[in-house]
Each structure stands twice: as C-alpha cells, then as structure tokens.
Short mmCIF file of C-alpha atoms and ligand atoms in Angstrom, two decimals:
data_model
loop_
_atom_site.label_atom_id
_atom_site.label_comp_id
_atom_site.label_asym_id
_atom_site.label_seq_id
_atom_site.Cartn_x
_atom_site.Cartn_y
_atom_site.Cartn_z
CA MET A 382 17.58 -8.46 16.39
CA ARG A 383 16.33 -5.92 18.94
CA ASN A 384 13.53 -4.82 19.97
CA GLY A 385 12.87 -0.96 19.26
CA GLY A 386 12.14 -0.74 22.52
CA ALA A 387 15.10 1.74 23.12
CA LEU A 388 14.17 4.08 20.36
CA LEU A 389 10.59 3.90 21.43
CA SER A 390 10.75 6.50 24.67
CA PHE A 391 9.55 9.45 22.23
CA PHE A 392 6.36 7.76 22.30
CA GLN A 393 5.53 8.78 26.14
CA GLN A 394 3.24 11.18 25.37
CA LEU A 395 0.38 11.38 25.04
CA GLY A 396 -2.15 13.13 23.16
CA ALA A 397 -1.58 13.02 19.64
CA PRO A 398 -2.64 16.65 17.76
CA VAL A 399 -3.34 16.47 14.57
CA ALA A 400 -0.65 15.11 11.58
CA SER A 401 0.12 18.55 10.32
CA TRP A 402 1.73 16.91 6.58
CA ARG A 403 4.17 20.68 5.53
CA GLY A 404 7.51 20.57 5.05
CA ALA A 405 9.86 23.49 7.15
CA GLU A 406 9.35 26.48 5.49
CA GLY A 407 9.61 27.82 3.13
CA GLU A 408 9.60 28.75 -0.19
CA ALA A 409 9.99 25.98 -3.84
CA GLY A 410 10.15 28.00 -7.19
CA VAL A 411 8.35 26.58 -9.78
CA GLU A 412 9.23 26.61 -13.51
CA ASP A 413 8.37 25.14 -17.04
CA MET A 414 10.08 21.96 -17.96
CA GLY A 415 8.82 21.69 -20.84
CA GLY A 416 7.44 18.54 -22.79
CA ASP A 417 3.58 17.21 -20.77
CA GLY A 418 4.85 17.86 -17.43
CA VAL A 419 4.40 20.41 -15.28
CA GLY A 420 8.51 20.58 -13.09
CA VAL A 421 8.74 22.33 -9.88
CA THR A 422 11.58 23.34 -8.11
CA GLY A 423 12.66 22.12 -5.33
CA ALA A 424 14.93 23.79 -3.05
CA ASP A 425 17.67 22.61 -3.88
CA GLY A 426 17.38 23.85 -7.03
CA GLY A 427 19.03 21.38 -9.50
CA MET A 428 16.57 18.45 -8.95
CA GLY A 429 12.96 19.37 -9.90
CA SER A 430 9.60 17.27 -9.44
CA ASP A 431 7.70 16.09 -12.79
CA ILE A 432 3.90 17.09 -11.80
CA ALA A 433 0.81 17.41 -14.38
CA ASP A 434 -0.17 20.34 -13.20
CA VAL A 435 0.90 22.41 -10.54
CA GLY A 436 -1.96 24.24 -10.06
CA LEU A 437 -4.27 21.57 -8.73
CA SER A 438 -1.75 22.14 -5.95
CA GLY A 439 -4.70 23.99 -3.27
CA GLY A 440 -7.08 21.05 -3.67
CA GLY A 441 -5.06 18.76 -2.87
CA LEU A 442 -3.90 20.56 -0.05
CA ALA A 443 -7.45 20.81 1.19
CA ARG A 444 -7.66 17.07 0.94
CA ILE A 445 -4.17 16.99 2.83
CA GLU A 446 -5.19 18.95 5.02
CA TRP A 447 -8.79 17.04 6.18
CA ALA A 448 -6.71 13.92 5.69
CA GLY A 449 -4.76 14.50 8.19
CA ARG A 450 -7.15 15.29 10.61
CA ALA A 451 -7.98 10.86 10.92
CA MET A 452 -3.69 10.30 10.82
CA PRO A 453 -3.08 11.17 14.96
CA VAL A 454 -0.33 8.78 15.13
CA LEU A 455 2.20 10.69 12.23
CA GLY A 456 0.95 13.98 14.48
CA LEU A 457 3.35 12.81 17.16
CA LEU A 458 5.57 11.38 14.81
CA ARG A 459 6.09 14.66 13.37
CA GLU A 460 6.16 16.23 16.63
CA GLU A 461 9.00 13.82 17.63
CA CYS A 462 10.86 14.12 14.14
CA ALA A 463 10.36 18.43 14.53
CA SER A 464 12.88 18.29 17.28
CA LYS A 465 14.65 15.76 17.19
CA GLN A 466 16.02 15.98 13.49
CA PRO A 467 15.95 11.67 12.72
CA PHE A 468 16.44 12.66 9.17
CA ALA A 469 18.78 15.86 9.29
CA GLY A 470 20.32 15.53 5.87
CA ARG A 471 18.88 12.72 4.88
CA SER A 472 18.13 11.51 1.50
CA ILE A 473 14.30 9.38 1.38
CA ALA A 474 13.44 7.72 -2.22
CA ALA A 475 9.67 7.06 -1.65
CA CYS A 476 8.07 5.12 -4.13
CA LEU A 477 4.29 5.35 -3.02
CA HIS A 478 1.11 5.89 -4.51
CA VAL A 479 0.46 9.56 -4.28
CA THR A 480 -1.95 10.37 -1.97
CA ALA A 481 -3.30 12.61 1.02
CA GLU A 482 -2.19 10.55 3.81
CA THR A 483 0.88 9.76 1.35
CA ALA A 484 1.84 13.70 1.38
CA VAL A 485 1.25 13.34 5.49
CA LEU A 486 3.67 10.93 6.02
CA VAL A 487 5.71 13.12 3.40
CA GLY A 488 5.11 16.02 6.06
CA VAL A 489 6.70 14.02 8.77
CA LEU A 490 10.28 13.09 6.89
CA THR A 491 10.82 16.51 5.74
CA ALA A 492 9.49 17.88 9.18
CA GLY A 493 12.47 15.03 10.31
CA GLY A 494 14.93 17.29 8.20
CA GLY A 495 15.21 14.08 5.31
CA ARG A 496 14.56 15.85 1.85
CA VAL A 497 12.06 13.89 0.14
CA HIS A 498 12.04 12.29 -4.02
CA LEU A 499 9.00 10.73 -4.18
CA ALA A 500 7.97 8.28 -7.16
CA ALA A 501 4.69 7.20 -7.81
CA SER A 502 4.25 2.71 -7.31
CA ASN A 503 1.61 2.44 -9.88
CA PRO A 504 1.21 4.84 -12.75
CA LEU A 505 -3.16 5.05 -12.38
CA SER A 506 -3.05 5.54 -8.63
CA THR A 507 -1.65 9.35 -9.05
CA GLN A 508 -3.63 11.99 -7.36
CA ASP A 509 -2.55 14.62 -9.46
CA ASP A 510 -3.78 17.43 -7.03
CA ILE A 511 -1.46 15.62 -4.02
CA ALA A 512 0.78 16.29 -6.40
CA ALA A 513 1.14 19.14 -7.36
CA ALA A 514 -0.15 19.76 -3.23
CA LEU A 515 3.37 18.05 -2.36
CA ALA A 516 5.71 19.44 -4.69
CA SER A 517 5.05 22.99 -4.33
CA GLN A 518 6.90 21.87 -0.59
CA PRO A 519 10.63 22.85 0.51
CA GLY A 520 12.87 20.00 0.19
CA VAL A 521 9.61 17.66 -1.69
CA PHE A 522 10.58 16.56 -5.25
CA VAL A 523 7.43 15.10 -7.13
CA HIS A 524 7.41 12.55 -9.77
CA ALA A 525 4.27 11.29 -10.55
CA ARG A 526 1.69 12.26 -12.96
CA THR A 527 -1.49 9.81 -13.51
CA GLY A 528 -1.78 8.03 -16.43
CA VAL A 529 2.12 7.52 -17.57
CA ASP A 530 3.30 4.45 -19.71
CA ARG A 531 6.00 2.05 -18.41
CA GLU A 532 8.93 3.91 -19.84
CA THR A 533 7.98 7.50 -17.95
CA TYR A 534 6.54 5.67 -14.98
CA TYR A 535 10.52 4.54 -14.93
CA ALA A 536 12.45 7.17 -15.82
CA HIS A 537 10.14 8.92 -12.88
CA LEU A 538 12.03 5.86 -9.92
CA HIS A 539 15.26 7.02 -12.07
CA ARG A 540 14.95 11.01 -10.59
CA ALA A 541 13.32 9.39 -7.75
CA LEU A 542 16.57 7.95 -7.14
CA ASP A 543 19.13 10.57 -9.01
CA GLY A 544 18.89 11.84 -5.07
CA ALA A 545 21.70 8.99 -3.97
CA PRO A 546 19.16 7.81 -1.12
CA ASP A 547 20.58 7.20 2.60
CA LEU A 548 17.40 5.66 2.88
CA VAL A 549 14.49 4.06 -0.31
CA ILE A 550 10.10 3.29 0.73
CA ASP A 551 9.32 1.33 -1.30
CA ASP A 552 6.00 -0.41 -2.29
CA GLY A 553 5.82 -3.57 -4.64
CA CYS A 554 10.10 -3.64 -4.44
CA ASP A 555 10.00 -1.81 -8.15
CA LEU A 556 12.46 1.11 -6.42
CA VAL A 557 14.85 -1.51 -4.71
CA ASN A 558 14.57 -3.47 -8.28
CA THR A 559 15.93 -0.60 -10.50
CA LEU A 560 18.50 0.73 -7.51
CA HIS A 561 20.03 -3.03 -7.15
CA ALA A 562 19.72 -3.50 -11.38
CA GLU A 563 20.44 0.03 -12.89
CA ARG A 564 21.49 2.21 -10.23
CA ALA A 565 23.77 -0.11 -8.13
CA GLU A 566 27.06 2.48 -7.52
CA LEU A 567 23.96 4.36 -5.30
CA LEU A 568 23.91 1.16 -2.85
CA PRO A 569 27.40 1.94 -0.97
CA GLY A 570 24.28 4.84 -0.01
CA VAL A 571 21.36 3.87 1.71
CA ALA A 572 21.68 2.37 5.20
CA GLY A 573 18.02 0.73 4.66
CA GLY A 574 14.49 0.75 4.11
CA CYS A 575 11.25 -0.85 4.70
CA GLU A 576 8.96 -2.20 2.46
CA SER A 577 4.79 -1.54 2.31
CA THR A 578 2.68 -4.63 0.38
CA SER A 579 3.40 -8.27 1.05
CA THR A 580 4.35 -8.64 -3.10
CA GLY A 581 7.14 -6.34 -2.31
CA VAL A 582 8.39 -7.61 0.63
CA MET A 583 8.14 -11.48 -1.62
CA ARG A 584 10.25 -9.79 -3.86
CA LEU A 585 12.92 -8.76 -1.90
CA ARG A 586 12.82 -12.03 -0.29
CA ARG A 587 13.76 -13.55 -3.36
CA MET A 588 16.83 -11.14 -3.78
CA ALA A 589 17.92 -11.43 -0.77
CA ALA A 590 18.24 -15.88 -0.57
CA GLU A 591 19.99 -14.59 -3.77
CA GLY A 592 22.55 -12.38 -2.05
CA THR A 593 21.56 -9.91 -4.38
CA LEU A 594 20.27 -8.00 -1.71
CA ALA A 595 22.11 -5.24 -0.06
CA PHE A 596 21.37 -3.96 2.70
CA PRO A 597 18.59 -3.78 5.55
CA VAL A 598 14.72 -3.58 3.92
CA VAL A 599 12.71 -3.73 7.48
CA ALA A 600 8.93 -5.31 6.28
CA ALA A 601 5.92 -3.48 7.10
CA ASP A 602 4.02 -5.21 5.60
CA ALA A 603 4.72 -8.45 8.09
CA SER A 604 3.55 -6.28 10.89
CA VAL A 605 0.06 -6.99 12.74
CA THR A 606 -1.20 -3.95 12.21
CA ARG A 607 -0.67 -3.78 9.02
CA ARG A 608 -1.82 -7.28 7.93
CA MET A 609 -4.68 -6.20 10.76
CA PHE A 610 -5.91 -3.15 10.16
CA ASP A 611 -4.54 -1.96 5.95
CA ASN A 612 -4.78 -5.42 4.50
CA GLY A 613 -7.94 -6.02 6.34
CA TYR A 614 -10.71 -3.56 7.23
CA GLY A 615 -8.25 -1.08 4.83
CA THR A 616 -8.25 -2.42 1.54
CA SER A 617 -11.54 -4.23 2.01
CA GLN A 618 -13.97 -1.12 1.80
CA SER A 619 -12.05 0.67 -0.40
CA VAL A 620 -12.24 -2.20 -2.83
CA ILE A 621 -15.58 -2.44 -2.26
CA ASP A 622 -15.93 1.51 -2.84
CA GLY A 623 -13.87 0.85 -6.26
CA LEU A 624 -15.97 -1.33 -7.38
CA MET A 625 -19.66 1.24 -5.85
CA ARG A 626 -18.12 3.63 -7.90
CA ALA A 627 -16.80 2.44 -10.74
CA THR A 628 -20.45 0.09 -11.37
CA ASN A 629 -23.24 1.01 -8.28
CA ILE A 630 -23.51 -2.77 -9.07
CA LEU A 631 -25.76 -3.29 -5.85
CA LEU A 632 -24.02 -6.82 -3.99
CA ALA A 633 -27.17 -7.81 -1.90
CA GLY A 634 -28.49 -11.36 -3.90
CA LYS A 635 -24.98 -11.72 -6.18
CA THR A 636 -22.53 -13.77 -5.96
CA VAL A 637 -18.98 -12.63 -5.98
CA VAL A 638 -15.94 -14.48 -6.37
CA VAL A 639 -13.08 -13.76 -4.19
CA ALA A 640 -9.93 -15.40 -5.76
CA GLY A 641 -6.98 -15.61 -2.62
CA PHE A 642 -8.34 -15.98 1.07
CA GLY A 643 -4.87 -14.06 2.11
CA SER A 644 -5.00 -10.62 4.91
CA CYS A 645 -7.03 -8.62 1.96
CA GLY A 646 -8.95 -11.50 -0.11
CA SER A 647 -10.35 -12.95 3.46
CA ALA A 648 -11.59 -9.35 4.65
CA ILE A 649 -13.17 -8.45 0.68
CA ALA A 650 -15.41 -11.72 1.43
CA GLU A 651 -16.33 -10.97 4.92
CA ARG A 652 -17.01 -7.10 3.22
CA ALA A 653 -18.43 -8.93 0.08
CA ALA A 654 -20.87 -10.80 2.79
CA GLY A 655 -21.93 -8.76 4.64
CA LEU A 656 -23.19 -7.07 2.19
CA GLY A 657 -25.90 -9.40 1.50
CA ALA A 658 -23.32 -11.75 -1.67
CA GLN A 659 -23.16 -14.95 -1.78
CA VAL A 660 -19.60 -14.92 -1.35
CA CYS A 661 -17.32 -18.27 -2.95
CA VAL A 662 -13.58 -18.68 -2.32
CA THR A 663 -10.69 -19.77 -4.76
CA GLU A 664 -7.62 -20.29 -3.49
CA VAL A 665 -4.76 -22.58 -3.86
CA ASP A 666 -3.45 -22.93 -0.26
CA PRO A 667 -5.24 -26.07 1.91
CA VAL A 668 -5.06 -24.56 5.28
CA ARG A 669 -6.22 -20.30 3.90
CA ALA A 670 -8.69 -23.06 1.60
CA LEU A 671 -10.29 -24.46 5.10
CA GLU A 672 -10.51 -21.14 6.60
CA ALA A 673 -12.86 -19.93 3.88
CA ILE A 674 -14.91 -22.98 4.93
CA MET A 675 -15.06 -22.28 8.50
CA GLY A 676 -16.11 -19.34 7.06
CA GLY A 677 -18.99 -20.32 5.39
CA TYR A 678 -17.68 -19.70 2.71
CA ARG A 679 -18.19 -22.01 -0.94
CA VAL A 680 -14.44 -22.34 -1.62
CA LEU A 681 -13.83 -23.76 -5.93
CA PRO A 682 -11.68 -23.95 -7.53
CA MET A 683 -12.26 -20.76 -10.70
CA ALA A 684 -12.49 -23.20 -13.70
CA GLU A 685 -16.13 -23.57 -11.66
CA ALA A 686 -16.17 -20.63 -10.46
CA ALA A 687 -16.11 -18.68 -13.07
CA PRO A 688 -19.95 -19.03 -15.15
CA LEU A 689 -21.44 -18.17 -11.06
CA GLY A 690 -19.91 -14.93 -10.29
CA ASP A 691 -21.86 -12.02 -10.58
CA VAL A 692 -18.64 -9.99 -9.62
CA PHE A 693 -14.67 -11.69 -8.85
CA ILE A 694 -12.03 -9.43 -7.08
CA THR A 695 -8.50 -11.42 -6.59
CA ALA A 696 -6.16 -10.50 -4.38
CA THR A 697 -3.74 -13.11 -4.68
CA GLY A 698 -0.37 -11.85 -5.91
CA SER A 699 0.10 -13.94 -8.46
CA ARG A 700 -0.64 -14.08 -11.76
CA ASP A 701 -3.94 -15.02 -14.75
CA VAL A 702 -5.41 -16.30 -12.30
CA ILE A 703 -8.99 -14.99 -14.77
CA ALA A 704 -7.04 -17.03 -17.49
CA GLY A 705 -8.06 -17.07 -21.28
CA GLU A 706 -10.52 -20.49 -19.51
CA HIS A 707 -12.54 -19.03 -17.78
CA LEU A 708 -13.55 -15.82 -19.11
CA GLU A 709 -14.81 -17.29 -21.67
CA LEU A 710 -16.87 -18.89 -18.97
CA MET A 711 -18.03 -16.25 -17.70
CA LYS A 712 -21.98 -14.34 -17.40
CA ASP A 713 -23.57 -12.04 -19.45
CA GLY A 714 -22.37 -8.36 -18.46
CA ALA A 715 -19.80 -9.78 -15.21
CA VAL A 716 -17.67 -7.44 -13.04
CA LEU A 717 -13.53 -8.37 -12.95
CA ALA A 718 -11.65 -6.72 -10.61
CA ASN A 719 -8.01 -7.32 -9.63
CA ALA A 720 -7.11 -5.97 -5.54
CA GLY A 721 -4.17 -7.65 -5.48
CA HIS A 722 -0.67 -5.06 -6.66
CA PHE A 723 0.60 -5.74 -9.89
CA ASP A 724 -1.92 -5.36 -13.32
CA VAL A 725 -1.30 -9.24 -14.07
CA GLU A 726 -4.73 -11.49 -11.65
CA ILE A 727 -6.64 -10.63 -14.64
CA ASP A 728 -5.01 -11.82 -18.08
CA VAL A 729 -6.14 -8.69 -19.95
CA ARG A 730 -4.74 -10.24 -22.69
CA ALA A 731 -5.74 -12.99 -23.15
CA LEU A 732 -9.60 -11.00 -22.59
CA ALA A 733 -8.74 -8.29 -25.07
CA ASP A 734 -7.82 -11.35 -27.11
CA LEU A 735 -11.46 -12.80 -27.32
CA ALA A 736 -12.97 -9.36 -27.51
CA VAL A 737 -14.24 -8.26 -30.50
CA GLU A 738 -15.12 -5.28 -29.59
CA VAL A 739 -14.14 -2.70 -26.28
CA ASN A 740 -15.84 0.16 -25.73
CA ARG A 741 -14.05 1.88 -22.83
CA GLY A 742 -14.71 3.97 -20.74
CA ILE A 743 -18.79 3.28 -20.59
CA ARG A 744 -18.59 4.18 -15.87
CA PRO A 745 -15.33 5.94 -15.23
CA ASN A 746 -12.60 3.06 -15.06
CA ALA A 747 -14.76 0.82 -16.04
CA ASP A 748 -13.84 -0.98 -19.81
CA GLU A 749 -16.67 -3.41 -21.29
CA TYR A 750 -15.56 -5.98 -23.65
CA VAL A 751 -18.66 -7.58 -25.55
CA LEU A 752 -16.86 -11.33 -26.55
CA ASP A 753 -17.98 -12.69 -29.88
CA SER A 754 -21.04 -14.69 -28.08
CA GLY A 755 -22.09 -11.41 -27.62
CA ARG A 756 -22.05 -11.58 -23.65
CA ARG A 757 -20.35 -8.18 -22.13
CA LEU A 758 -17.27 -8.48 -19.40
CA ILE A 759 -16.62 -5.38 -17.44
CA LEU A 760 -13.35 -5.20 -16.62
CA LEU A 761 -13.12 -2.57 -13.81
CA ALA A 762 -9.53 0.25 -13.83
CA GLY A 763 -7.70 -2.19 -16.31
CA GLY A 764 -7.55 -4.80 -14.10
CA ARG A 765 -5.16 -2.53 -12.08
CA VAL A 766 -5.29 -2.00 -7.79
CA VAL A 767 -9.31 -1.24 -8.04
CA ASN A 768 -9.09 0.83 -4.70
CA LEU A 769 -6.40 2.87 -5.62
CA ILE A 770 -7.55 3.43 -8.71
CA ALA A 771 -11.49 3.92 -9.22
CA ALA A 772 -11.12 5.04 -4.84
CA GLU A 773 -9.44 6.98 -3.38
CA GLY A 774 -6.78 4.05 -1.23
CA ASN A 775 -6.95 3.19 1.85
CA PRO A 776 -9.16 5.49 4.98
CA ALA A 777 -6.61 8.08 6.65
CA ALA A 778 -6.98 6.85 9.72
CA VAL A 779 -5.98 3.14 8.48
CA MET A 780 -2.64 4.43 6.45
CA ASP A 781 -1.87 6.03 10.08
CA LEU A 782 -0.31 3.05 11.71
CA SER A 783 0.61 1.50 8.74
CA PHE A 784 3.08 5.22 7.98
CA ALA A 785 3.78 5.23 11.31
CA THR A 786 5.05 2.28 11.83
CA GLN A 787 7.74 2.88 8.59
CA VAL A 788 8.92 6.23 9.64
CA ILE A 789 9.38 4.22 12.72
CA ALA A 790 11.42 1.82 11.56
CA LEU A 791 12.81 4.75 8.97
CA MET A 792 13.96 6.32 12.23
CA TRP A 793 15.46 3.24 13.68
CA LEU A 794 16.99 2.10 11.37
CA VAL A 795 19.51 4.89 11.09
CA SER A 796 20.00 6.34 14.84
CA GLY A 797 22.82 3.78 14.49
CA GLU A 798 20.79 0.91 16.42
CA ALA A 799 18.60 -1.65 14.98
CA GLU A 800 22.80 -3.57 13.32
CA LEU A 801 20.66 -5.16 10.60
CA ALA A 802 22.55 -7.61 8.55
CA PRO A 803 21.62 -6.82 4.94
CA GLY A 804 18.36 -9.36 3.80
CA VAL A 805 13.96 -9.15 4.53
CA HIS A 806 13.99 -7.68 8.81
CA PRO A 807 10.73 -8.03 10.41
CA MET A 808 8.62 -5.18 11.63
CA PRO A 809 9.97 -5.66 16.19
CA GLU A 810 6.74 -6.30 17.97
CA ALA A 811 7.05 -3.48 20.44
CA ILE A 812 6.45 -0.84 17.68
CA ASP A 813 3.77 -2.50 16.50
CA ALA A 814 1.89 -2.69 20.12
CA GLU A 815 3.46 1.16 20.18
CA VAL A 816 1.42 2.12 17.32
CA ALA A 817 -1.66 -0.57 18.32
CA ARG A 818 -0.90 1.57 21.44
CA LEU A 819 -0.64 5.37 20.80
CA THR A 820 -4.23 4.74 18.72
CA LEU A 821 -6.36 3.09 21.54
CA ALA A 822 -5.76 6.84 22.67
CA ALA A 823 -6.07 8.93 19.71
CA HIS A 824 -9.60 7.38 20.24
CA GLY A 825 -10.34 8.33 23.84
CA THR A 826 -10.54 3.98 24.28
CA ARG A 827 -8.52 2.80 27.34
CA ILE A 828 -7.26 -1.39 28.58
CA ASP A 829 -7.53 -2.56 31.27
CA ASP A 830 -3.42 -3.70 32.81
CA LEU A 831 -1.78 -6.66 33.99
CA SER A 832 -1.41 -6.96 37.60
CA PRO A 833 1.65 -7.51 39.65
CA ALA A 834 -0.31 -11.14 40.23
CA GLN A 835 -1.60 -11.62 36.37
CA LEU A 836 2.02 -11.23 35.54
CA GLU A 837 3.53 -12.82 37.33
CA TYR A 838 0.99 -16.09 36.77
CA LEU A 839 1.70 -15.82 33.05
CA GLU A 840 5.60 -16.01 34.18
CA SER A 841 5.35 -19.15 36.10
CA TRP A 842 5.44 -22.78 34.58
CA ARG A 843 4.86 -23.69 38.09
CA GLN A 844 1.48 -22.49 38.59
CA GLY A 845 -1.42 -24.93 37.62
CA SER A 846 -4.81 -25.89 38.05
N1 NAD B 881 -5.30 -2.66 -3.05
C1 NAD B 881 -4.11 -2.89 -1.74
O1 NAD B 881 -4.74 -1.72 -1.00
C2 NAD B 881 -3.71 -3.70 -1.85
C3 NAD B 881 -3.46 -3.93 0.22
C4 NAD B 881 -2.95 -4.36 0.24
C5 NAD B 881 -2.25 -5.62 -0.46
N2 NAD B 881 -2.11 -6.11 -1.25
C6 NAD B 881 -1.80 -6.58 -2.68
O2 NAD B 881 -2.41 -8.14 -2.23
C7 NAD B 881 -2.23 -9.48 -2.16
C8 NAD B 881 -2.37 -10.32 -1.30
O3 NAD B 881 -2.04 -9.06 -0.45
P1 NAD B 881 -2.23 -9.93 1.13
O4 NAD B 881 -1.38 -9.53 2.11
O5 NAD B 881 -3.72 -10.81 0.85
O6 NAD B 881 -1.55 -12.12 0.70
P2 NAD B 881 -1.59 -13.08 1.08
O7 NAD B 881 -0.37 -13.71 1.31
O8 NAD B 881 -2.31 -12.83 2.40
O9 NAD B 881 -3.03 -13.88 0.36
C9 NAD B 881 -3.08 -14.26 -1.19
C10 NAD B 881 -3.30 -15.71 -0.58
O10 NAD B 881 -3.15 -15.67 -2.21
C11 NAD B 881 -3.85 -17.47 -2.69
N3 NAD B 881 -3.01 -17.39 -3.68
C12 NAD B 881 -2.19 -17.67 -4.68
N4 NAD B 881 -2.40 -17.68 -5.96
C13 NAD B 881 -2.97 -18.26 -5.79
C14 NAD B 881 -4.26 -18.03 -6.81
N5 NAD B 881 -3.99 -18.61 -8.31
N6 NAD B 881 -5.73 -18.81 -6.95
C15 NAD B 881 -6.66 -18.44 -5.70
N7 NAD B 881 -5.70 -18.50 -4.01
C16 NAD B 881 -4.25 -17.62 -5.27
C17 NAD B 881 -2.63 -17.53 -1.25
O11 NAD B 881 -2.75 -18.94 -1.34
C18 NAD B 881 -2.73 -16.67 -0.27
O12 NAD B 881 -3.92 -17.48 0.87
C19 NAD B 881 0.06 -8.63 -2.83
O13 NAD B 881 -0.63 -8.16 -3.72
C20 NAD B 881 -0.80 -7.44 -1.78
O14 NAD B 881 0.60 -7.22 -2.95
C21 NAD B 881 -3.76 -4.56 -1.86
#
C-alpha cells in the first residue's frame, strides 16, 4: 500500500477555515410522500428523502453551523474539494449516525461534486432536525427517521443503495453487508469505501477472509487519530454525558463496572475514575486485563462484578456480556448502559424475561425493570449505544479528525493512486500524521522539527553511546 503522500499535497496550506456544511448552490424540492415520513425530492427529482419532519430543518441548520465551527480540518478539506471536485459525478452511499457532525462531512462530499445518499447506522441515533436540514440540500438524499423498526431501517439502506454507489461509507458494516447479500448487481460499480468502527472492521475482515468482499475498504477505525481521539477522548466523554443526561447520577463514590478495556473502555474507565468512581474492569484478553490492573483498576469476572456495581458500561463489540445470570445478581437501582456498536452487549431479552414489571421512560432514555425480588434495574437507551441516543455522540472537534481521515481515504480511492485490491486496508500513517499536524495548526500549537543531525542520528545504526 502506498503511503498516500502524493495525495496529501493539497494539505500544504494551513489556517483551516470554519467548515461550511452546505453543498453546491441550488434548491431542493419538497413533496409529501405519504405514510408517516416526509419526502424531500433532491436534485434528480426521482429519489427523494425519507425524513420525519421537513419543518425541523431550521433548528438542524443552526446546530450544523455550530458543529462546523469546531471542525476546521473538514473546513480545509471542503475548500480543497470545492476547487478540485474529486467526487464529481460520483454517487456516495453512506450509513452513518445522522448527527450535525455527519452533516458537515456530507457538505464536504457534496462540495467535492458528490451525490450523497445517507441512511442511519442506528435507528435510534438519528437526529430528525439534522436529517431535515440535510435533505433540503441539493445533491443530498436522506433516508432516516428516528425510532424506525428493523424493516424500515433496512429499507432505508436499500434506498441509499438505489443511488448506485461508486463509493460507500459505513459504520458497522450493515450497508456493505446488505450491498453484498442483497444488491450484488451494484458491486461492479463500487470503487471502494471506508468503515468507521471496530465492529464493522471485524465483520469486513470476516467477509474478506471468506473471499466475499468485492472492493477495497479502508479501515478508518484502525487509524491512530480514530482510536486515540474518537474512541478514546470522544466516546468516553459522550458516554459519560449520556449516562449523566439519562440519570443525573453522582459518580463520585459509586462503583462503575466497565466491560472491555479496549480503546473505548479504557478511556471510559479513566473518565469515570476521574469523576471519583471506583472502577472495576471485566475483560477476556489477558494483556488488556493486565493493562487495566497496572492502570489501577480492579479486574474481575462479570459474575463477581455484578453484585458490586452501581453502574455498568459495556464496550466490547461482543454479545451477552451482561447476561441473565449477571442481572440476577445486581443491586437495586443498578444502571445498565452500552457503548458498543450493537445492542447485543446487554441481554435485554433476558432482562425483559426476568422483569415482573417494566416502567418505560421513568426519565428520558431510561427504562426501569422491576425483578420479582423487588430490585429495580435501570436500562439506558434500550441497551443501544448510549452516547448517541442519550447524548449527542462525539463532540464535533473529535469527529473533525475522524471524518477528515475518511474524506482523504475516499479522495485517495478515486484518485487512481491507491490501486488497492479488494479487502480491508489500513489507513496510511501519512494521512494520520497530516491530519494531526493540521489540527495542531488549527489549535495554534507549534511543535519542534527534527534537526538534520537528529534525523541522521535516528536513521543511522552506527552511532551508539
Ligand atoms: N459509542 C461509540 O461512539 C463508539 C465509538 C467507537 C467504537 N464503538 C464500539 O465500541 C465497541 C468497542 O470498541 P473498541 O474500539 O474499544 O474495541 P477494542 O477491540 O479496542 O476493545 C474491545 C475490548 O473488549 C474486550 N472483550 C471482548 N469480549 C469481552 C467480554 N465478553 N467481556 C469483557 N471484555 C470483552 C476485548 O478483549 C477488547 O479488549 C465496538 O462495538 C465499537 O464498534 C462505539
């Protein structure tokens, strides 16, 4: 794989402007499509959006403008895309959380000449005001309404694919999976794509190992900026934010059990400890477990942690991490939250089976399950990804880095420079370094450069003590 250095020439200018999320100029038409959604006809007239309420677009617009202020690297990319038109005539199918930050990304892609079909990567995380604001933009088609059922969720993925994508952006691999399993006739037209999250990369690797994956996908998840800033700083802050908004709990003095000490879980543990909680960690990987011990946390199996915890947060990418047998051991009032991509980490069905009474919505995004012992367990966001449902997802400054690497990956894929075989490919280190350099510049932070003597010293094996 090439290092992408040539592609990065457009990064030579610094002083990134504020990101504008708007695409090319023009008007999008609005029509009532019947049913419980609102149709918004885009530039091609034939493939409208399916959103909840077009009247919400004003509020969405204001939130997108606010997010754009914290996304200077995407702002710079937008200018580059507007002048070089790397996506001209290209159709891009995206399956992402429909948030203000995603809207800024979409604005960069349309500024670069792309047509974007956006579906939600989680039925509960869609922000309907953002969907409405985006759907009113030319070249953008949004197929997302909050709270849709599974059938509609997949129907929206199909609608996104109806745009016959040249490129795909996925978050969890549902779009790529649907494309291969049910829309294989579109595969020859797809030049490649990128995947945002670890769960999606795991699924893609399994597809590649089976020889099923038909095009190259760049694993944005594996980039250093993504793992350190998005999974680490961003997810941990927004997970705690979701927990706070849903419960208003005081974490100081509480026992917080974090399942999974990976890039998300380790940062969540650190944040919870920083707020005064006693943090326990459960793991299945001995190296990660050791790392947690060295970090000052108590490590133990979930069956032993279950009776101790006041708050449980799962971040593993696996299923049934909190199972029925654990739920039965928990204290009265224990709070259950999931930060992992899919709603399989807490066995919600077992929780429902154990409950003699369910009090939904005792607070926004909090349901109370009363067990026959009288103990009450509080499930947040229905066991789905808590930071996106009970809070607003990652802060814009973090998504600026994550999405910037993805835009560059897509530009690289269409530039003809990449020459990647079908399969999962790591993000070139050069892109990470450049995005970090630009972000530092936007912060007004300067760092030292290696001197020629230092460079020579570091590259030579001859000089010792
Ligand atoms: N909420 C968000 O905004 C957000 C952001 C990034 C990633 N994610 C998702 O969070 C999940 C974790 O991501 P990550 O990047 O931290 O992954 P990771 O691979 O770095 O870490 C996962 C950890 O969980 C451990 N684990 C697996 N099964 C376990 C089990 N049964 N019990 C305890 N530990 C177990 C693994 O050993 C590993 O250390 C994924 O589903 C990912 O897609 C969510």
